[in-house]
CSV table of C-alpha atoms in Angstrom, one decimal:
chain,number,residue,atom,x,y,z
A,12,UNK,CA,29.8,27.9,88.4
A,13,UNK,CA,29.7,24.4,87.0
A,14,UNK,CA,28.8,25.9,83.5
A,15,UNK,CA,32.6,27.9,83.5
A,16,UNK,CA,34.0,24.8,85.1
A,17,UNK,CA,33.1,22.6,81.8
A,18,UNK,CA,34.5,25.1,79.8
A,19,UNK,CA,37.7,25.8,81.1
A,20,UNK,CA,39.5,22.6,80.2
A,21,UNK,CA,38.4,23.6,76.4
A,22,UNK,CA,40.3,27.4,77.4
A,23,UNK,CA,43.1,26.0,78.6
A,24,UNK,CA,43.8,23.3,76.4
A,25,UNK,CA,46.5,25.5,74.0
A,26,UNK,CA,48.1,26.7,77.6
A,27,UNK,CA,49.0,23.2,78.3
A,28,UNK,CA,49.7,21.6,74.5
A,29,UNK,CA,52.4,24.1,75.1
A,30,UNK,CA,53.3,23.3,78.5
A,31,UNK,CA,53.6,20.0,78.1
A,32,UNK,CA,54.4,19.7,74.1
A,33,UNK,CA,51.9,18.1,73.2
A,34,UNK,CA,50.5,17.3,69.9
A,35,UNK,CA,46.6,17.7,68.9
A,36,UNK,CA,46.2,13.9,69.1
A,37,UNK,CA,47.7,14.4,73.0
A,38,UNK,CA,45.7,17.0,73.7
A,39,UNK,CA,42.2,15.3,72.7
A,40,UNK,CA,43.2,12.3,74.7
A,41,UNK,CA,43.3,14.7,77.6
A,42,UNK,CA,39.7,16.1,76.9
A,43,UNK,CA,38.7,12.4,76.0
A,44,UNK,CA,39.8,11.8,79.7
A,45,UNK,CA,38.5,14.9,81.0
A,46,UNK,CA,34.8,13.8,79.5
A,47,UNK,CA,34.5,10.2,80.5
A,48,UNK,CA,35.6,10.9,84.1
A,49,UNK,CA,33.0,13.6,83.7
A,50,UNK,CA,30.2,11.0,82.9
A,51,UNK,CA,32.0,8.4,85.7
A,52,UNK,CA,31.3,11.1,88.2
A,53,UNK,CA,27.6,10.9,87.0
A,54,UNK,CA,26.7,7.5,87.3
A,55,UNK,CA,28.6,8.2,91.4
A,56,UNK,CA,26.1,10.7,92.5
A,57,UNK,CA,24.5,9.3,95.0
A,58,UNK,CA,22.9,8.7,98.5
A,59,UNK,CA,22.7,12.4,100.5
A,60,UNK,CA,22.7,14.9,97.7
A,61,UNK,CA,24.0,17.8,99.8
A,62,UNK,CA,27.5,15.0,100.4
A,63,UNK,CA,27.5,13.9,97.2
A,64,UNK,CA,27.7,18.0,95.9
A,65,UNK,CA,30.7,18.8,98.4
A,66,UNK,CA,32.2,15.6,97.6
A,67,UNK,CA,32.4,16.4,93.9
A,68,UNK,CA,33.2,19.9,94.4
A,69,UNK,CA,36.3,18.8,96.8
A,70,UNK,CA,37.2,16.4,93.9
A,71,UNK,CA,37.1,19.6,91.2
A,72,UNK,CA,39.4,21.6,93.7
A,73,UNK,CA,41.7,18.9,94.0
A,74,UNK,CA,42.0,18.4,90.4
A,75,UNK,CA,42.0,21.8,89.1
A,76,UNK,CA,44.7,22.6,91.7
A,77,UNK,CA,46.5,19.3,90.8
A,78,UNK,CA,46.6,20.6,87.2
A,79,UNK,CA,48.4,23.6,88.0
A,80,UNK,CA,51.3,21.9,89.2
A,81,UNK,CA,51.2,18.2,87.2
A,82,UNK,CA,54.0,17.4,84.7
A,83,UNK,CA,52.7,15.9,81.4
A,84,UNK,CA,51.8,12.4,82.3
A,85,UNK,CA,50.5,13.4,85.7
A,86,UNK,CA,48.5,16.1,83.8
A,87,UNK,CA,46.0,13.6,82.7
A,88,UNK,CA,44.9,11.7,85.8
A,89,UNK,CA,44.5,15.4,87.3
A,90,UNK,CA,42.1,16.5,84.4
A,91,UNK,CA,40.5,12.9,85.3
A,92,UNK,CA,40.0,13.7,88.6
A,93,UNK,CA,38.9,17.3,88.1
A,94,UNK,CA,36.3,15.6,85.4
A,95,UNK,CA,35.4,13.0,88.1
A,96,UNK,CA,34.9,15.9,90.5
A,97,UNK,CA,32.6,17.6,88.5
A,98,UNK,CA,30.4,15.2,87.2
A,99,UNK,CA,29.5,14.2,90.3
A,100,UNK,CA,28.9,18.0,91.4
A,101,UNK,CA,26.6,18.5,88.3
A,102,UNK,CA,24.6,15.8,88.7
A,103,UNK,CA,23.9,16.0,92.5
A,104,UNK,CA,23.1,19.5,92.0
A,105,UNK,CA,20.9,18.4,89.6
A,106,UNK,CA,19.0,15.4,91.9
A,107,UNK,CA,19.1,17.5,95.0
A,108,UNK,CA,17.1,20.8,92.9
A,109,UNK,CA,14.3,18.1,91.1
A,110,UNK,CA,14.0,16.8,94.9
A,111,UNK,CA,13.7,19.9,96.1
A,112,UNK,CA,11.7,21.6,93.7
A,113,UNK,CA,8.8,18.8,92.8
A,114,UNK,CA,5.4,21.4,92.4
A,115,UNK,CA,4.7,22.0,88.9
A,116,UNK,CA,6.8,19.6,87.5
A,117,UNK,CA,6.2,17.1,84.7
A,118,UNK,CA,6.3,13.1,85.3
């Protein structure tokens, strides 16, 4: 699920270049944005795994939904907070599987 979630900013990017006529310089700002929430949302994952993975998926929802409906400078704090959202998701799924799974693994 997270996989398709990283890629659909990238499919949608000429769906809303047109939306919200914006040039290719606009519309890698908005990846740029999308990416560095992204890692943001890495460096928050933490304390209860299982919280930090609904908390991060919430965050997706919100901004995936948000995008839907945002004009053009709104558009970029909701592809910010869908990055954010999913960042943290990826890596607390991440922790909470190592945790989980800790029998054959390397150190």
């Amino acid at each position: 699920m997270t996989g398709v979630s990283v890629a659909l900013p990238g499919a949608l990017l000429p769906l809303l270049l047109r939306r919200w006529s914006l040039g290719d310089t606009r519309g890698g700002l908005l990846l740029f944005c999308f990416f560095i929430a992204s890692t943001s949302g890495a460096l928050l994952s933490r304390g209860m795994m299982n919280r930090s993975v609904a908390r991060g998926a919430a965050l997706a929802a919100i901004g995936a939904a948000w995008l839907g409906l945002a004009s053009r400078g709104w558009g970029f704090v909701a592809m910010s907070v869908y990055g954010l959202g999913l960042g943290i998701a990826m890596t607390s799924t991440s922790l909470l599987v190592s945790r989980r799974y800790t029998v054959g693994r390397r150190t």
